[in-house]
mmCIF file of C-alpha atoms in Angstrom:
data_model
loop_
_atom_site.group_PDB
_atom_site.id
_atom_site.type_symbol
_atom_site.label_atom_id
_atom_site.label_comp_id
_atom_site.label_asym_id
_atom_site.label_seq_id
_atom_site.Cartn_x
_atom_site.Cartn_y
_atom_site.Cartn_z
ATOM 1 C CA UNK X 928 -0.005 -0.006 0.015
ATOM 2 C CA UNK X 929 0.901 3.645 -0.212
ATOM 3 C CA UNK X 930 0.510 5.170 3.290
ATOM 4 C CA UNK X 931 -1.266 8.415 3.772
ATOM 5 C CA UNK X 932 -3.528 10.185 6.271
ATOM 6 C CA UNK X 933 -5.234 13.442 7.048
ATOM 7 C CA UNK X 934 -6.191 15.206 10.414
ATOM 8 C CA UNK X 935 -9.438 16.917 11.188
ATOM 9 C CA UNK X 936 -7.536 19.993 12.449
ATOM 10 C CA UNK X 937 -3.828 20.820 12.187
ATOM 11 C CA UNK X 938 -4.036 23.824 14.504
ATOM 12 C CA UNK X 939 -5.824 22.487 17.542
ATOM 13 C CA UNK X 940 -6.095 24.037 20.932
ATOM 14 C CA UNK X 941 -4.338 22.477 23.867
ATOM 15 C CA UNK X 942 -6.285 19.472 25.063
ATOM 16 C CA UNK X 943 -8.374 19.270 21.936
ATOM 17 C CA UNK X 944 -9.028 15.800 20.406
ATOM 18 C CA UNK X 945 -8.199 15.370 16.694
ATOM 19 C CA UNK X 946 -9.523 12.629 14.366
ATOM 20 C CA UNK X 947 -6.845 11.081 12.204
ATOM 21 C CA UNK X 948 -8.182 9.392 9.040
ATOM 22 C CA UNK X 949 -6.208 6.699 7.252
ATOM 23 C CA UNK X 950 -6.246 7.371 3.502
ATOM 24 C CA UNK X 951 -3.729 4.730 2.447
ATOM 25 C CA UNK X 952 -4.277 2.778 -0.785
ATOM 26 C CA UNK X 953 -4.511 -0.979 -1.310
ATOM 27 C CA UNK X 954 -6.597 -1.649 1.749
ATOM 28 C CA UNK X 955 -3.975 -2.063 4.450
ATOM 29 C CA UNK X 956 -4.912 -4.290 7.322
ATOM 30 C CA UNK X 957 -2.368 -3.070 9.910
ATOM 31 C CA UNK X 958 -1.548 0.416 11.118
ATOM 32 C CA UNK X 959 1.035 1.842 13.493
ATOM 33 C CA UNK X 960 0.942 5.531 14.513
ATOM 34 C CA UNK X 961 4.004 7.212 15.897
ATOM 35 C CA UNK X 962 3.695 10.764 17.283
ATOM 36 C CA UNK X 963 6.645 12.841 18.393
ATOM 37 C CA UNK X 964 6.791 14.217 21.026
ATOM 38 C CA UNK X 965 4.699 11.634 22.718
ATOM 39 C CA UNK X 966 2.654 14.111 24.833
ATOM 40 C CA UNK X 967 -0.657 12.767 23.573
ATOM 41 C CA UNK X 968 -3.537 10.582 24.758
ATOM 42 C CA UNK X 969 -5.497 8.223 22.554
ATOM 43 C CA UNK X 970 -9.167 8.764 23.130
ATOM 44 C CA UNK X 971 -12.491 6.941 22.477
ATOM 45 C CA UNK X 972 -11.029 3.477 22.892
ATOM 46 C CA UNK X 973 -8.530 3.937 20.073
ATOM 47 C CA UNK X 974 -4.809 3.223 20.246
ATOM 48 C CA UNK X 975 -1.661 3.454 18.197
ATOM 49 C CA UNK X 976 -2.779 0.574 16.027
ATOM 50 C CA UNK X 977 -6.237 1.886 15.179
ATOM 51 C CA UNK X 978 -7.034 2.785 11.632
ATOM 52 C CA UNK X 979 -8.639 6.069 12.533
ATOM 53 C CA UNK X 980 -7.463 7.075 16.028
ATOM 54 C CA UNK X 981 -8.747 9.904 18.196
ATOM 55 C CA UNK X 982 -5.799 11.732 19.662
ATOM 56 C CA UNK X 983 -5.731 14.493 22.345
ATOM 57 C CA UNK X 984 -2.693 16.747 22.402
ATOM 58 C CA UNK X 985 -1.588 17.522 25.914
ATOM 59 C CA UNK X 986 1.192 19.971 25.326
ATOM 60 C CA UNK X 987 1.792 23.005 23.138
ATOM 61 C CA UNK X 988 4.155 22.863 20.208
ATOM 62 C CA UNK X 989 4.722 21.171 16.876
ATOM 63 C CA UNK X 990 4.219 17.434 16.392
ATOM 64 C CA UNK X 991 5.521 14.955 13.772
ATOM 65 C CA UNK X 992 3.111 12.217 12.702
ATOM 66 C CA UNK X 993 4.219 8.925 11.135
ATOM 67 C CA UNK X 994 1.835 6.277 9.915
ATOM 68 C CA UNK X 995 3.048 2.836 8.985
ATOM 69 C CA UNK X 996 0.463 0.858 6.928
ATOM 70 C CA UNK X 997 0.768 -2.768 5.652
ATOM 71 C CA UNK X 998 -1.231 -5.596 4.180
ATOM 72 C CA UNK X 999 -0.371 -9.136 3.336
ATOM 73 C CA UNK X 1000 1.699 -8.085 0.409
ATOM 74 C CA UNK X 1001 3.712 -5.050 1.503
ATOM 75 C CA UNK X 1002 4.047 -2.112 3.859
ATOM 76 C CA UNK X 1003 4.689 1.663 3.590
ATOM 77 C CA UNK X 1004 4.922 4.682 5.870
ATOM 78 C CA UNK X 1005 4.020 8.353 5.602
ATOM 79 C CA UNK X 1006 5.901 11.052 7.596
ATOM 80 C CA UNK X 1007 4.539 14.548 8.159
ATOM 81 C CA UNK X 1008 6.831 16.799 10.124
ATOM 82 C CA UNK X 1009 5.441 19.816 12.041
ATOM 83 C CA UNK X 1010 2.000 18.618 10.844
ATOM 84 C CA UNK X 1011 0.169 19.394 14.079
ATOM 85 C CA UNK X 1012 0.783 22.743 15.818
ATOM 86 C CA UNK X 1013 -0.919 22.999 19.158
ATOM 87 C CA UNK X 1014 -1.675 26.617 20.079
ATOM 88 C CA UNK X 1015 -1.678 27.936 23.653
ATOM 89 C CA UNK X 1016 -2.358 31.709 23.916
ATOM 90 C CA UNK X 1017 0.380 33.298 26.004
ATOM 91 C CA UNK X 1018 -0.916 35.004 29.155
ATOM 92 C CA UNK X 1019 1.125 37.509 31.183
ATOM 93 C CA UNK X 1020 -0.575 38.370 34.496
ATOM 94 C CA UNK X 1021 0.469 41.807 35.812
ATOM 95 C CA UNK X 1022 -0.214 43.027 39.353
ATOM 96 C CA UNK X 1023 0.547 45.934 41.664
ATOM 97 C CA UNK X 1024 2.834 43.853 43.832
ATOM 98 C CA UNK X 1025 5.851 45.592 45.355
ATOM 99 C CA UNK X 1026 8.880 43.361 45.825
ATOM 100 C CA UNK X 1027 6.641 40.362 45.289
ATOM 101 C CA UNK X 1028 4.166 41.335 47.958
ATOM 102 C CA UNK X 1029 0.984 43.359 48.295
ATOM 103 C CA UNK X 1030 0.128 46.077 50.820
ATOM 104 C CA UNK X 1031 -2.256 44.504 53.304
ATOM 105 C CA UNK X 1032 -4.727 47.415 53.228
ATOM 106 C CA UNK X 1033 -4.718 47.961 49.455
ATOM 107 C CA UNK X 1034 -6.729 46.231 46.703
ATOM 108 C CA UNK X 1035 -4.891 43.782 44.434
ATOM 109 C CA UNK X 1036 -4.910 45.094 40.840
ATOM 110 C CA UNK X 1037 -4.738 42.327 38.188
ATOM 111 C CA UNK X 1038 -4.467 42.788 34.477
ATOM 112 C CA UNK X 1039 -3.443 40.736 31.367
ATOM 113 C CA UNK X 1040 -0.760 42.292 29.099
ATOM 114 C CA UNK X 1041 -2.025 40.562 25.891
ATOM 115 C CA UNK X 1042 -5.155 41.430 23.970
ATOM 116 C CA UNK X 1043 -7.852 38.732 23.602
ATOM 117 C CA UNK X 1044 -11.607 38.609 23.105
ATOM 118 C CA UNK X 1045 -12.303 37.124 26.558
ATOM 119 C CA UNK X 1046 -10.674 37.100 29.997
ATOM 120 C CA UNK X 1047 -11.577 35.188 33.148
ATOM 121 C CA UNK X 1048 -10.048 35.871 36.570
ATOM 122 C CA UNK X 1049 -9.962 33.155 39.249
ATOM 123 C CA UNK X 1050 -9.245 33.099 42.931
ATOM 124 C CA UNK X 1051 -7.886 29.881 44.535
ATOM 125 C CA UNK X 1052 -8.368 27.929 41.249
ATOM 126 C CA UNK X 1053 -12.127 27.526 41.373
ATOM 127 C CA UNK X 1054 -13.713 30.808 42.359
ATOM 128 C CA UNK X 1055 -14.576 32.829 39.259
ATOM 129 C CA UNK X 1056 -14.145 36.567 40.036
ATOM 130 C CA UNK X 1057 -14.936 37.994 36.595
ATOM 131 C CA UNK X 1058 -15.405 36.841 33.006
ATOM 132 C CA UNK X 1059 -15.834 39.092 29.983
ATOM 133 C CA UNK X 1060 -13.995 41.472 27.681
ATOM 134 C CA UNK X 1061 -12.251 43.461 30.442
ATOM 135 C CA UNK X 1062 -8.520 42.657 30.752
ATOM 136 C CA UNK X 1063 -8.305 43.891 34.379
ATOM 137 C CA UNK X 1064 -9.786 43.197 37.767
ATOM 138 C CA UNK X 1065 -9.503 44.744 41.211
ATOM 139 C CA UNK X 1066 -9.645 42.446 44.269
ATOM 140 C CA UNK X 1067 -10.841 44.695 47.005
ATOM 141 C CA UNK X 1068 -10.989 42.063 49.763
ATOM 142 C CA UNK X 1069 -8.309 39.403 49.995
ATOM 143 C CA UNK X 1070 -6.330 37.293 52.390
ATOM 144 C CA UNK X 1071 -2.616 36.469 52.519
ATOM 145 C CA UNK X 1072 -1.595 33.384 50.494
ATOM 146 C CA UNK X 1073 -4.649 33.538 48.183
ATOM 147 C CA UNK X 1074 -3.854 32.420 44.621
ATOM 148 C CA UNK X 1075 -4.940 34.200 41.478
ATOM 149 C CA UNK X 1076 -4.883 33.293 37.843
ATOM 150 C CA UNK X 1077 -6.153 34.550 34.534
ATOM 151 C CA UNK X 1078 -7.519 32.353 31.721
ATOM 152 C CA UNK X 1079 -8.001 33.855 28.270
ATOM 153 C CA UNK X 1080 -9.773 32.709 25.074
ATOM 154 C CA UNK X 1081 -8.405 33.776 21.731
ATOM 155 C CA UNK X 1082 -10.283 34.313 18.452
ATOM 156 C CA UNK X 1083 -9.839 30.625 17.559
ATOM 157 C CA UNK X 1084 -11.451 29.546 20.779
ATOM 158 C CA UNK X 1085 -8.203 28.355 22.328
ATOM 159 C CA UNK X 1086 -7.630 28.965 26.008
ATOM 160 C CA UNK X 1087 -4.446 30.019 27.759
ATOM 161 C CA UNK X 1088 -3.648 30.273 31.421
ATOM 162 C CA UNK X 1089 -1.336 32.577 33.236
ATOM 163 C CA UNK X 1090 1.020 31.418 35.985
ATOM 164 C CA UNK X 1091 -0.410 31.364 39.438
ATOM 165 C CA UNK X 1092 0.054 34.518 41.466
ATOM 166 C CA UNK X 1093 0.524 33.981 45.168
ATOM 167 C CA UNK X 1094 -0.684 36.957 47.253
ATOM 168 C CA UNK X 1095 1.982 37.512 49.910
ATOM 169 C CA UNK X 1096 1.276 40.512 52.189
ATOM 170 C CA UNK X 1097 3.350 43.455 53.352
ATOM 171 C CA UNK X 1098 2.044 44.429 56.797
ATOM 172 C CA UNK X 1099 0.706 48.029 56.997
ATOM 173 C CA UNK X 1100 3.239 50.427 58.518
ATOM 174 C CA UNK X 1101 2.530 51.316 62.111
ATOM 175 C CA UNK X 1102 3.609 54.855 63.198
ATOM 176 C CA UNK X 1103 3.344 56.928 66.370
ATOM 177 C CA UNK X 1104 2.440 60.652 66.455
ATOM 178 C CA UNK X 1105 3.549 62.927 69.253
ATOM 179 C CA UNK X 1106 3.007 66.669 69.924
ATOM 180 C CA UNK X 1107 5.393 69.162 71.439
ATOM 181 C CA UNK X 1108 2.511 70.014 73.882
ATOM 182 C CA UNK X 1109 2.672 66.714 75.604
ATOM 183 C CA UNK X 1110 -0.729 66.998 77.474
ATOM 184 C CA UNK X 1111 -2.396 68.133 74.149
ATOM 185 C CA UNK X 1112 -3.784 71.134 76.041
ATOM 186 C CA UNK X 1113 -2.544 74.434 74.671
ATOM 187 C CA UNK X 1114 -3.413 78.111 74.460
ATOM 188 C CA UNK X 1115 -4.860 79.875 71.412
ATOM 189 C CA UNK X 1116 -2.069 80.867 69.045
ATOM 190 C CA UNK X 1117 0.511 78.469 70.531
ATOM 191 C CA UNK X 1118 2.847 76.896 68.057
ATOM 192 C CA UNK X 1119 2.731 73.060 68.224
ATOM 193 C CA UNK X 1120 5.032 70.668 66.486
ATOM 194 C CA UNK X 1121 3.675 67.210 65.521
ATOM 195 C CA UNK X 1122 6.258 64.481 64.910
ATOM 196 C CA UNK X 1123 5.981 60.968 63.614
ATOM 197 C CA UNK X 1124 8.700 59.082 65.439
ATOM 198 C CA UNK X 1125 8.676 55.818 63.443
ATOM 199 C CA UNK X 1126 11.657 55.193 61.238
ATOM 200 C CA UNK X 1127 11.893 53.516 57.816
ATOM 201 C CA UNK X 1128 9.046 55.492 56.262
ATOM 202 C CA UNK X 1129 9.245 57.345 52.954
ATOM 203 C CA UNK X 1130 6.476 59.952 53.255
ATOM 204 C CA UNK X 1131 4.106 61.557 55.733
ATOM 205 C CA UNK X 1132 0.757 63.207 54.983
ATOM 206 C CA UNK X 1133 -0.391 65.213 58.025
ATOM 207 C CA UNK X 1134 -4.197 65.495 58.341
ATOM 208 C CA UNK X 1135 -6.214 68.058 60.242
ATOM 209 C CA UNK X 1136 -9.826 66.925 60.638
ATOM 210 C CA UNK X 1137 -9.450 64.861 57.437
ATOM 211 C CA UNK X 1138 -7.874 67.587 55.323
ATOM 212 C CA UNK X 1139 -4.253 67.230 54.228
ATOM 213 C CA UNK X 1140 -2.048 70.024 55.636
ATOM 214 C CA UNK X 1141 1.413 68.860 54.510
ATOM 215 C CA UNK X 1142 2.578 65.905 52.495
ATOM 216 C CA UNK X 1143 6.177 64.935 51.781
ATOM 217 C CA UNK X 1144 9.334 63.504 53.320
ATOM 218 C CA UNK X 1145 9.275 65.620 56.450
ATOM 219 C CA UNK X 1146 8.076 63.756 59.571
ATOM 220 C CA UNK X 1147 7.181 67.022 61.311
ATOM 221 C CA UNK X 1148 4.328 69.511 60.878
ATOM 222 C CA UNK X 1149 4.121 72.832 62.714
ATOM 223 C CA UNK X 1150 0.922 74.821 63.304
ATOM 224 C CA UNK X 1151 -0.186 77.838 65.344
ATOM 225 C CA UNK X 1152 -3.832 78.057 64.166
ATOM 226 C CA UNK X 1153 -5.382 75.067 65.913
ATOM 227 C CA UNK X 1154 -8.770 75.014 67.635
ATOM 228 C CA UNK X 1155 -10.202 73.051 70.479
ATOM 229 C CA UNK X 1156 -11.581 69.743 69.248
ATOM 230 C CA UNK X 1157 -9.258 69.531 66.223
ATOM 231 C CA UNK X 1158 -8.036 66.019 65.368
ATOM 232 C CA UNK X 1159 -4.555 65.529 63.949
ATOM 233 C CA UNK X 1160 -3.084 62.311 62.477
ATOM 234 C CA UNK X 1161 -0.717 61.322 59.687
ATOM 235 C CA UNK X 1162 -1.037 58.949 56.785
ATOM 236 C CA UNK X 1163 2.370 57.320 56.442
ATOM 237 C CA UNK X 1164 3.868 55.460 53.488
ATOM 238 C CA UNK X 1165 6.724 52.937 53.808
ATOM 239 C CA UNK X 1166 9.360 52.005 51.238
ATOM 240 C CA UNK X 1167 7.057 49.346 49.771
ATOM 241 C CA UNK X 1168 4.436 52.015 48.991
ATOM 242 C CA UNK X 1169 2.105 50.666 51.746
ATOM 243 C CA UNK X 1170 0.062 53.127 53.732
ATOM 244 C CA UNK X 1171 -0.931 53.218 57.376
ATOM 245 C CA UNK X 1172 -2.311 55.747 59.872
ATOM 246 C CA UNK X 1173 -0.770 57.046 63.031
ATOM 247 C CA UNK X 1174 -2.819 57.394 66.156
ATOM 248 C CA UNK X 1175 -5.129 60.402 66.251
ATOM 249 C CA UNK X 1176 -4.450 63.276 68.653
ATOM 250 C CA UNK X 1177 -7.495 65.171 69.990
ATOM 251 C CA UNK X 1178 -6.530 68.744 70.944
ATOM 252 C CA UNK X 1179 -7.772 71.064 73.610
ATOM 253 C CA UNK X 1180 -7.073 74.741 72.849
ATOM 254 C CA UNK X 1181 -7.890 77.181 75.666
ATOM 255 C CA UNK X 1182 -8.950 80.736 74.815
ATOM 256 C CA UNK X 1183 -6.552 83.522 75.769
ATOM 257 C CA UNK X 1184 -7.534 85.945 78.559
ATOM 258 C CA UNK X 1185 -8.713 89.362 77.498
ATOM 259 C CA UNK X 1186 -5.818 91.690 76.732
ATOM 260 C CA UNK X 1187 -5.393 94.106 79.658
ATOM 261 C CA UNK X 1188 -5.122 97.888 79.581
ATOM 262 C CA UNK X 1189 -2.858 99.963 81.770
ATOM 263 C CA UNK X 1190 -4.545 102.648 83.854
ATOM 264 C CA UNK X 1191 -2.713 105.657 85.272
ATOM 265 C CA UNK X 1192 -3.335 106.298 89.054
ATOM 266 C CA UNK X 1193 -1.186 109.261 90.149
ATOM 267 C CA UNK X 1194 2.203 107.752 90.874
ATOM 268 C CA UNK X 1195 1.030 104.203 90.097
ATOM 269 C CA UNK X 1196 -0.062 102.057 87.166
ATOM 270 C CA UNK X 1197 -2.814 99.486 87.447
ATOM 271 C CA UNK X 1198 -3.955 96.549 85.366
ATOM 272 C CA UNK X 1199 -7.541 96.894 84.215
ATOM 273 C CA UNK X 1200 -8.271 93.164 84.918
ATOM 274 C CA UNK X 1201 -7.984 90.945 87.919
ATOM 275 C CA UNK X 1202 -5.913 87.831 87.174
ATOM 276 C CA UNK X 1203 -3.917 85.029 88.773
ATOM 277 C CA UNK X 1204 -0.607 86.474 87.722
ATOM 278 C CA UNK X 1205 0.807 89.607 86.118
ATOM 279 C CA UNK X 1206 3.914 90.455 84.069
ATOM 280 C CA UNK X 1207 4.972 94.083 84.003
ATOM 281 C CA UNK X 1208 7.795 95.287 81.729
ATOM 282 C CA UNK X 1209 9.497 98.611 81.303
ATOM 283 C CA UNK X 1210 11.292 98.976 78.022
ATOM 284 C CA UNK X 1211 10.925 95.174 77.553
ATOM 285 C CA UNK X 1212 12.578 94.316 80.949
ATOM 286 C CA UNK X 1213 10.419 92.459 83.482
ATOM 287 C CA UNK X 1214 10.210 94.326 86.791
ATOM 288 C CA UNK X 1215 7.125 92.868 88.461
ATOM 289 C CA UNK X 1216 5.502 89.443 88.152
ATOM 290 C CA UNK X 1217 2.926 89.450 90.946
ATOM 291 C CA UNK X 1218 1.003 92.740 91.448
ATOM 292 C CA UNK X 1219 -2.062 94.174 89.803
ATOM 293 C CA UNK X 1220 -0.784 97.744 90.699
ATOM 294 C CA UNK X 1221 2.824 98.906 90.417
ATOM 295 C CA UNK X 1222 4.660 102.150 91.044
ATOM 296 C CA UNK X 1223 5.922 104.162 88.100
ATOM 297 C CA UNK X 1224 9.608 103.567 87.773
ATOM 298 C CA UNK X 1225 10.387 106.400 85.472
ATOM 299 C CA UNK X 1226 10.114 107.292 81.783
ATOM 300 C CA UNK X 1227 9.707 104.657 79.164
ATOM 301 C CA UNK X 1228 7.320 102.123 77.618
ATOM 302 C CA UNK X 1229 5.296 100.023 80.074
ATOM 303 C CA UNK X 1230 3.639 96.810 78.910
ATOM 304 C CA UNK X 1231 1.537 94.193 80.673
ATOM 305 C CA UNK X 1232 0.133 90.706 80.255
ATOM 306 C CA UNK X 1233 -1.916 88.526 82.623
ATOM 307 C CA UNK X 1234 -2.146 84.847 83.314
ATOM 308 C CA UNK X 1235 -5.609 83.314 83.743
ATOM 309 C CA UNK X 1236 -7.227 79.956 82.947
ATOM 310 C CA UNK X 1237 -3.901 78.323 82.106
ATOM 311 C CA UNK X 1238 -2.884 80.847 79.490
ATOM 312 C CA UNK X 1239 -1.061 84.155 79.162
ATOM 313 C CA UNK X 1240 -2.855 87.045 77.429
ATOM 314 C CA UNK X 1241 -1.411 89.031 74.633
ATOM 315 C CA UNK X 1242 0.768 91.995 75.700
ATOM 316 C CA UNK X 1243 -1.050 95.260 76.258
ATOM 317 C CA UNK X 1244 -0.443 98.275 74.055
ATOM 318 C CA UNK X 1245 2.581 100.178 75.290
ATOM 319 C CA UNK X 1246 1.913 102.827 77.968
ATOM 320 C CA UNK X 1247 4.557 105.442 77.273
ATOM 321 C CA UNK X 1248 5.577 108.019 79.841
ATOM 322 C CA UNK X 1249 7.698 110.872 78.287
ATOM 323 C CA UNK X 1250 9.625 113.075 80.601
ATOM 324 C CA UNK X 1251 10.317 116.691 79.514
ATOM 325 C CA UNK X 1252 13.123 118.662 81.251
ATOM 326 C CA UNK X 1253 14.549 122.166 80.856
ATOM 327 C CA UNK X 1254 11.377 124.242 80.550
ATOM 328 C CA UNK X 1255 12.717 127.200 82.539
ATOM 329 C CA UNK X 1256 13.538 124.813 85.364
ATOM 330 C CA UNK X 1257 10.195 122.993 85.139
ATOM 331 C CA UNK X 1258 9.873 119.183 84.715
ATOM 332 C CA UNK X 1259 6.844 117.586 83.073
ATOM 333 C CA UNK X 1260 5.706 114.054 82.255
ATOM 334 C CA UNK X 1261 3.245 113.349 79.417
ATOM 335 C CA UNK X 1262 1.499 109.983 79.173
ATOM 336 C CA UNK X 1263 0.277 107.670 77.794
ATOM 337 C CA UNK X 1264 1.477 107.595 74.199
ATOM 338 C CA UNK X 1265 -0.269 106.482 72.123
ATOM 339 C CA UNK X 1266 -3.495 107.661 73.830
ATOM 340 C CA UNK X 1267 -7.150 106.670 73.314
ATOM 341 C CA UNK X 1268 -9.421 108.462 75.814
ATOM 342 C CA UNK X 1269 -7.235 110.824 77.858
ATOM 343 C CA UNK X 1270 -3.730 112.343 78.062
ATOM 344 C CA UNK X 1271 -2.133 113.248 81.391
ATOM 345 C CA UNK X 1272 0.183 116.181 81.715
ATOM 346 C CA UNK X 1273 1.945 115.889 85.129
ATOM 347 C CA UNK X 1274 3.851 118.789 86.637
ATOM 348 C CA UNK X 1275 6.768 117.509 88.740
ATOM 349 C CA UNK X 1276 7.779 120.956 89.846
ATOM 350 C CA UNK X 1277 6.838 124.370 88.562
ATOM 351 C CA UNK X 1278 7.206 128.129 88.521
ATOM 352 C CA UNK X 1279 4.816 130.752 89.844
ATOM 353 C CA UNK X 1280 1.954 131.210 87.418
ATOM 354 C CA UNK X 1281 -1.696 132.080 87.944
ATOM 355 C CA UNK X 1282 -2.807 129.816 85.186
ATOM 356 C CA UNK X 1283 -1.639 127.858 82.153
ATOM 357 C CA UNK X 1284 -3.144 127.042 78.792
ATOM 358 C CA UNK X 1285 -2.876 123.694 76.930
ATOM 359 C CA UNK X 1286 -3.528 123.312 73.262
ATOM 360 C CA UNK X 1287 -3.501 120.219 71.050
ATOM 361 C CA UNK X 1288 -2.519 120.984 67.477
ATOM 362 C CA UNK X 1289 -2.820 118.644 64.482
ATOM 363 C CA UNK X 1290 -0.314 118.183 61.727
ATOM 364 C CA UNK X 1291 -2.079 120.974 59.691
ATOM 365 C CA UNK X 1292 -1.474 123.501 62.449
ATOM 366 C CA UNK X 1293 -5.087 123.647 63.551
ATOM 367 C CA UNK X 1294 -5.909 123.866 67.262
ATOM 368 C CA UNK X 1295 -8.150 120.924 68.113
ATOM 369 C CA UNK X 1296 -8.264 121.264 71.912
ATOM 370 C CA UNK X 1297 -7.794 124.464 73.946
ATOM 371 C CA UNK X 1298 -7.915 123.957 77.661
ATOM 372 C CA UNK X 1299 -7.177 126.318 80.636
ATOM 373 C CA UNK X 1300 -5.675 124.896 83.774
ATOM 374 C CA UNK X 1301 -5.028 126.429 87.225
ATOM 375 C CA UNK X 1302 -1.700 127.169 88.813
ATOM 376 C CA UNK X 1303 0.583 124.215 87.907
ATOM 377 C CA UNK X 1304 2.069 124.335 91.396
ATOM 378 C CA UNK X 1305 -1.310 123.550 92.808
ATOM 379 C CA UNK X 1306 -2.838 121.450 90.063
ATOM 380 C CA UNK X 1307 -0.071 118.774 89.794
ATOM 381 C CA UNK X 1308 -1.655 116.836 86.957
ATOM 382 C CA UNK X 1309 -3.840 117.951 84.061
ATOM 383 C CA UNK X 1310 -6.230 115.506 82.377
ATOM 384 C CA UNK X 1311 -6.869 116.282 78.696
ATOM 385 C CA UNK X 1312 -9.739 114.327 77.061
ATOM 386 C CA UNK X 1313 -8.855 112.854 73.653
ATOM 387 C CA UNK X 1314 -11.787 110.498 72.954
ATOM 388 C CA UNK X 1315 -13.184 112.871 70.275
ATOM 389 C CA UNK X 1316 -9.895 113.155 68.382
ATOM 390 C CA UNK X 1317 -9.345 111.343 65.100
ATOM 391 C CA UNK X 1318 -6.520 108.878 64.934
ATOM 392 C CA UNK X 1319 -3.319 110.669 63.984
ATOM 393 C CA UNK X 1320 -0.244 112.530 65.234
ATOM 394 C CA UNK X 1321 -0.569 115.679 67.282
ATOM 395 C CA UNK X 1322 1.586 118.250 69.146
ATOM 396 C CA UNK X 1323 0.836 119.786 72.575
ATOM 397 C CA UNK X 1324 1.612 123.413 73.273
ATOM 398 C CA UNK X 1325 1.770 124.598 76.893
ATOM 399 C CA UNK X 1326 1.503 128.415 77.479
ATOM 400 C CA UNK X 1327 2.619 129.736 80.867
ATOM 401 C CA UNK X 1328 3.706 133.242 81.822
ATOM 402 C CA UNK X 1329 3.539 134.337 78.211
ATOM 403 C CA UNK X 1330 5.863 131.532 77.056
ATOM 404 C CA UNK X 1331 4.900 128.702 74.682
ATOM 405 C CA UNK X 1332 6.413 125.217 75.224
ATOM 406 C CA UNK X 1333 5.842 122.780 72.361
ATOM 407 C CA UNK X 1334 5.796 119.069 73.203
ATOM 408 C CA UNK X 1335 5.646 116.533 70.268
#
């Protein structure tokens, strides 16, 4: 006989069964099929000596088929190299793994690099997660050591499987957050430094009530505009790109006491408010830390703050006492400067005069206030109301015994 054969499909899918049909001449009575490589299975009760065997191809690649046919008179064989080519679509499964692991708190992002009509994603071999035309899938809830695989179907209907992806987990970074105000109780306007003390992290995103305030490599954030009840924490990222949250700090911010005013009382100065503690300064030097009322120490700028409810107030406006010497042997003090409601003109000594005249003159040379006073030797101190004056710079002119004395 003259050996020959044909196959029902020369481009089968992996695992597909092909029918081989003997087409030898002269009615052979014996057949021997040799398939190289031998990664095949004879199906349907057929074997290597069947005339028309059913053969399943169990591995991808090219196969050589040899048929030896014989009858009682003679034998022949037919060789067909690379006759069967088993197709397996290549599948590359891509994920968002970092250093072979996934961040415990983040979804696993799966995708197939190649383009096919259909994709199916499986978890732990048998659980179908998604099947359709989408080449990607996000696993929002997963456990360490889960296995994931993608199976695709090409346009010929052949299926291909990716390698199995084992979900190893990076633990979420754990970080501590501390504040420079250890008891988390501060005063309005205080500057507080928040520090994440955990090492080995790549970035820090400081949150105030859920709104990002500062994000970057710095593990410190400084603020002076906090309010009571504010919550501060940081979202930290480690070198694997995994995120975690620090503990949350709940702040108590106490209001400042009212800012005090300085009141002139003859030879003394008095704080306008009662408080637990007082700080008096003269030209920025502290001279009294206990009393509501202090004696005047001389010319200069007096300032005051008070301590109440666990906080210091803001410093008062300066209360300036200006001494004036050499006015024909007379000494004066003028205060406060700047003034709001009243200016005091204090005569420390004087000369004989029946009366004096005090004028306040604006920068345009206009007389705004003209006030008569008694004998300076008897009066001692003159109070000049200023509450009706507009804000600005003024000069004071004192007229005594026909002489004018200008005081800026």
